[in-house]
mmCIF file of C-alpha atoms and ligand atoms in Angstrom:
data_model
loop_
_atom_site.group_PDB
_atom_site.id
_atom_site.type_symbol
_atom_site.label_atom_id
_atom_site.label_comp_id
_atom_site.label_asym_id
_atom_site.label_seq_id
_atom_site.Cartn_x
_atom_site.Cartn_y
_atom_site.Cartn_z
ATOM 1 C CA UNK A 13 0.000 0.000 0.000
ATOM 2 C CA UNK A 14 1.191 3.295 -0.673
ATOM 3 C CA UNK A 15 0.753 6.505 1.904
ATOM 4 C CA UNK A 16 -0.194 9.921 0.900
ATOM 5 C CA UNK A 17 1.880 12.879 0.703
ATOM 6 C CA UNK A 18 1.038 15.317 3.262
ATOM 7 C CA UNK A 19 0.532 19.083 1.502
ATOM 8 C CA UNK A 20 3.557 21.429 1.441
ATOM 9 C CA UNK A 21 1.995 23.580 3.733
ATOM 10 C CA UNK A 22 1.746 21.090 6.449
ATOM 11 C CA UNK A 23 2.974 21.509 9.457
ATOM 12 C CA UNK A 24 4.996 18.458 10.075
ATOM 13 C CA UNK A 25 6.472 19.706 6.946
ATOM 14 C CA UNK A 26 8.275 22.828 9.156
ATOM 15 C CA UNK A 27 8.929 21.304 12.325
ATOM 16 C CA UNK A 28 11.779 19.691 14.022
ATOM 17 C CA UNK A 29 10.924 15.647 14.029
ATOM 18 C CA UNK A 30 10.822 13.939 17.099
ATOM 19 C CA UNK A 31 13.816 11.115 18.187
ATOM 20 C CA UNK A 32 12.773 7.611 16.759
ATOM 21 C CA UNK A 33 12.822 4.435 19.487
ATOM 22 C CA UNK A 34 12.791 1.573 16.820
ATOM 23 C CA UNK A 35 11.555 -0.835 19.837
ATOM 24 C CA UNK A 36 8.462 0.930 20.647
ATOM 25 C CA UNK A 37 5.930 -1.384 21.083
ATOM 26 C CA UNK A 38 2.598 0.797 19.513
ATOM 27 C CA UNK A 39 4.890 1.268 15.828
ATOM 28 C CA UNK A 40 5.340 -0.576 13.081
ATOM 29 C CA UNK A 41 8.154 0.361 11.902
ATOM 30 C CA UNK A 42 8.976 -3.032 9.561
ATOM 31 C CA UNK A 43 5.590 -1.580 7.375
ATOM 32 C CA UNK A 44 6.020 1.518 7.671
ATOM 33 C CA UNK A 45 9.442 1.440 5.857
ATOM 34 C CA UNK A 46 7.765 -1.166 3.566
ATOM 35 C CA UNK A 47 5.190 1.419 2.608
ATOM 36 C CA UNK A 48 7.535 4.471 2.259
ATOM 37 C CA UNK A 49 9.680 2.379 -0.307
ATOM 38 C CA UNK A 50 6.543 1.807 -2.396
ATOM 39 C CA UNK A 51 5.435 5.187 -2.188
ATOM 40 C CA UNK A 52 8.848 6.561 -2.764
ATOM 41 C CA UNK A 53 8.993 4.395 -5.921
ATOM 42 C CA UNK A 54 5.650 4.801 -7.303
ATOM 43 C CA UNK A 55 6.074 8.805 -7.031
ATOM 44 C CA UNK A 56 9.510 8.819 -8.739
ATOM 45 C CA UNK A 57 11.890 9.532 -5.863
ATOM 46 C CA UNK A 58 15.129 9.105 -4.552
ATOM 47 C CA UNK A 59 14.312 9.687 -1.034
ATOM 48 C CA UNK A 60 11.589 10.304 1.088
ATOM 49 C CA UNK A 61 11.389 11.226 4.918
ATOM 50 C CA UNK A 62 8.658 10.508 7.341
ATOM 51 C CA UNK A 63 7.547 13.774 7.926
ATOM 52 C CA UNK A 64 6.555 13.666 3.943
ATOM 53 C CA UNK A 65 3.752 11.248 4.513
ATOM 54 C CA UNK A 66 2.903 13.013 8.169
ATOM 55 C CA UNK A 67 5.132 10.962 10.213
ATOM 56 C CA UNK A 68 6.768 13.363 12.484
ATOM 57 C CA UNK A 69 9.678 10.854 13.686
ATOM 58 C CA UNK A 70 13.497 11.167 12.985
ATOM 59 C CA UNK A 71 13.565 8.763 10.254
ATOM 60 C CA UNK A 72 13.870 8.776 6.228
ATOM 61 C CA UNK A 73 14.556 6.115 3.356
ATOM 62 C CA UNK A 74 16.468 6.415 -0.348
ATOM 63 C CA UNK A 75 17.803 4.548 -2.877
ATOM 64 C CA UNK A 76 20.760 5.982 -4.506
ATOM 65 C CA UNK A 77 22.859 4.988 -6.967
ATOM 66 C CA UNK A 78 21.118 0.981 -6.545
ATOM 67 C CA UNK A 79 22.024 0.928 -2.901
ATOM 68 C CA UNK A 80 18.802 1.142 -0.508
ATOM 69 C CA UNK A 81 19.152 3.291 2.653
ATOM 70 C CA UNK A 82 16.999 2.947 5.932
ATOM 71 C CA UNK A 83 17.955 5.508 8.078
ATOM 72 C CA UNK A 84 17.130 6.336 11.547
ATOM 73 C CA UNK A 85 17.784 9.136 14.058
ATOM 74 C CA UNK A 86 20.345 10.193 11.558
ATOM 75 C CA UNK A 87 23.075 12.784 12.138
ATOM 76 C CA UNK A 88 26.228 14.560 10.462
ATOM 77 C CA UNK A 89 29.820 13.770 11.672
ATOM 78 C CA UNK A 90 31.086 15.981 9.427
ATOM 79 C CA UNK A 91 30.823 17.784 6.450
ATOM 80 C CA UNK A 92 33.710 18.748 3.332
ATOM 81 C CA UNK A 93 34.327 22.309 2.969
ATOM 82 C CA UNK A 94 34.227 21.967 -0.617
ATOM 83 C CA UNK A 95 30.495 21.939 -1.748
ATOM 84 C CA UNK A 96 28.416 21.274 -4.634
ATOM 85 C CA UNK A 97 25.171 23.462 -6.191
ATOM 86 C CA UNK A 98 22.546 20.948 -7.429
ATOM 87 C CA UNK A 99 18.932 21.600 -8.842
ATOM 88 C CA UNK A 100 17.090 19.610 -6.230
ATOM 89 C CA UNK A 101 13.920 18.373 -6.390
ATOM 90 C CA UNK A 102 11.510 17.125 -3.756
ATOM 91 C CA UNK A 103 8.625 15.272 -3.704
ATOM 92 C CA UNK A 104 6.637 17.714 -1.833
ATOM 93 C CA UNK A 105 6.750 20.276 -3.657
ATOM 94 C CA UNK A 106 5.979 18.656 -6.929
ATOM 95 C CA UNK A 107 7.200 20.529 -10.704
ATOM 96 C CA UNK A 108 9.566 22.696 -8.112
ATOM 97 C CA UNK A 109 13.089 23.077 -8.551
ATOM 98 C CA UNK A 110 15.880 25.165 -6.307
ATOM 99 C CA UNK A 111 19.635 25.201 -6.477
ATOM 100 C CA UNK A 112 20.876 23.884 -3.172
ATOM 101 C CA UNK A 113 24.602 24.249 -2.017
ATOM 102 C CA UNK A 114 25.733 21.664 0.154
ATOM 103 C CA UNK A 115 29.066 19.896 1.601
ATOM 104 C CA UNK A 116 30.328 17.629 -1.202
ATOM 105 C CA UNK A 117 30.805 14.599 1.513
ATOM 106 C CA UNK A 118 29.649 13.918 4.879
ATOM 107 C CA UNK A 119 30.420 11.350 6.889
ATOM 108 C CA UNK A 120 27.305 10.437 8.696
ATOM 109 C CA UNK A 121 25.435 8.276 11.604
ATOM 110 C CA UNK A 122 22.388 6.627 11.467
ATOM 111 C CA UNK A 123 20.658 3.734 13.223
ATOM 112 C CA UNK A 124 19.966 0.880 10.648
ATOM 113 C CA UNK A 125 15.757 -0.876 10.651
ATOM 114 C CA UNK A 126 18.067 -3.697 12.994
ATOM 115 C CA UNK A 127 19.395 -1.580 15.616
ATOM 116 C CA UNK A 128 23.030 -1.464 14.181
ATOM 117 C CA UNK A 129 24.769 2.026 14.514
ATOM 118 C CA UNK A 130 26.611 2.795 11.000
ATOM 119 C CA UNK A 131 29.112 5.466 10.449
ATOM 120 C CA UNK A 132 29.789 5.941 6.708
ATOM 121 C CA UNK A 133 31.325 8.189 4.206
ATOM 122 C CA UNK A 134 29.283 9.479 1.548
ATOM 123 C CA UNK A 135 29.549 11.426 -1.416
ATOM 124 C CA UNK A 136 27.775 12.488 -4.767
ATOM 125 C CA UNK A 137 23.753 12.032 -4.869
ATOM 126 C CA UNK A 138 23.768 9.575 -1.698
ATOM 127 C CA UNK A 139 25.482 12.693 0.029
ATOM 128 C CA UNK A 140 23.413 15.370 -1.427
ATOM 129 C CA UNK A 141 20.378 13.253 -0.827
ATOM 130 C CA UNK A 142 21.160 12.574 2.387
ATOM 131 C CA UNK A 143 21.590 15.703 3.388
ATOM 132 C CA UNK A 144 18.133 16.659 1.383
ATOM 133 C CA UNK A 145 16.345 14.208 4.200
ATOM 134 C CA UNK A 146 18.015 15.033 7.309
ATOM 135 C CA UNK A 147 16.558 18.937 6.397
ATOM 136 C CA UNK A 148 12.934 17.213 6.130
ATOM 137 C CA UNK A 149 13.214 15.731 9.775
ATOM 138 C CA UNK A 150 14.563 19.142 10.590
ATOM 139 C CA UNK A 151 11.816 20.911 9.433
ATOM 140 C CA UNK A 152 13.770 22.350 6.899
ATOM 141 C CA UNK A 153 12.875 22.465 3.333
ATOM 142 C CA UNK A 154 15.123 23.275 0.167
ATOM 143 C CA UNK A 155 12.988 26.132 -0.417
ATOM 144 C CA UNK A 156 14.752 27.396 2.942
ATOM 145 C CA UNK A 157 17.844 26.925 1.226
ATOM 146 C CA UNK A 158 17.329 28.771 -2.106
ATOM 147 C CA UNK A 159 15.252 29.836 -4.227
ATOM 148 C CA UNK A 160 12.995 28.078 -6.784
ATOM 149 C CA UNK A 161 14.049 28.105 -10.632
ATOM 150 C CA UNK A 162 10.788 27.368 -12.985
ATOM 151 C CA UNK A 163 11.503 24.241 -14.921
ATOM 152 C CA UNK A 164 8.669 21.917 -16.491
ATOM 153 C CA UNK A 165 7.573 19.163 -14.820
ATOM 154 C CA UNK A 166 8.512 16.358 -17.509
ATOM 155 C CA UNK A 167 12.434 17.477 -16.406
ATOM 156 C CA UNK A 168 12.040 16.761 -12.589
ATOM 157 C CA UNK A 169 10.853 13.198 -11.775
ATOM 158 C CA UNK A 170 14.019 11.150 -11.820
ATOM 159 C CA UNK A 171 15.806 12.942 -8.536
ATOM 160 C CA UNK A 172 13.180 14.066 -6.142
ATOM 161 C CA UNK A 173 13.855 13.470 -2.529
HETATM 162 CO CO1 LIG B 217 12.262 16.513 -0.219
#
């Protein structure tokens, strides 16, 4: 089953997510990962953080470069000083398109759907999309980060997070 999108004027769009205990008893967390994936997929995504389909828990999914990413109460280590500018686009705000600057690496910690604590390196689109995500549970949108550029629609489905 897929979820819905929440509106881009929601407010668990603009507020700072809460910390995610993957043991609680009264979430589901197996299905709701499940369900993000297939909504993720079926809208034409990269990535796509809870607070997206009105979740408001530290926790977002991608799939980047054929490697799938489950990523919980996830943090930056530390960021390059060299950055990148990218024309980002988000699922959220569908057709929309802003040119983000961000670190071109982080290395990054995140809790994995088993409990496991990962510290990793990334770079390119898993870093940039990473980075795209850990904004959403932020409340933090890339239209905070720049400003929108009008391209059509048709151009913007393969790389929204
Ligand atoms: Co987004």
């Amino acid at each position: 089953m897929s979820l819905e999108l929440v509106p881009e004027d929601s407010k668990v769009l603009h507020e700072r997510c809460e910390p995610f205990n993957p043991r609680s008893p009264d979430f589901n967390l197996e299905m709701l990962v499940t369900e993000m994936f297939i909504t993720m997929k079926q809208s034409g995504g990269i990535g796509l953080a809870a607070p997206q389909v009105g979740v408001n828990k530290r926790l977002f999914i991608m799939t980047v470069e054929g490697e799938d990413f489950i990523c919980i109460n996830p943090s930056i280590v530390k960021a390059s000083k060299e950055t990148d500018f990218l024309a980002e686009g988000c699922l959220s705000f569908p057709g929309k398109r802003v040119l983000v600057e961000r670190p071109s690496w982080v290395r990054v910690r995140y809790q994995t759907i088993t409990g496991i604590t990962k510290n990793v390196r990334l770079r390119g689109m898993q870093a940039r999309c990473f980075q795209h995500e850990l904004d959403h549970i932020n409340g933090v949108t890339f239209l905070d980060r720049g400003k929108a550029i009008d391209v059509a629609l048709q151009h913007s489905r393969s790389q929204d997070q």
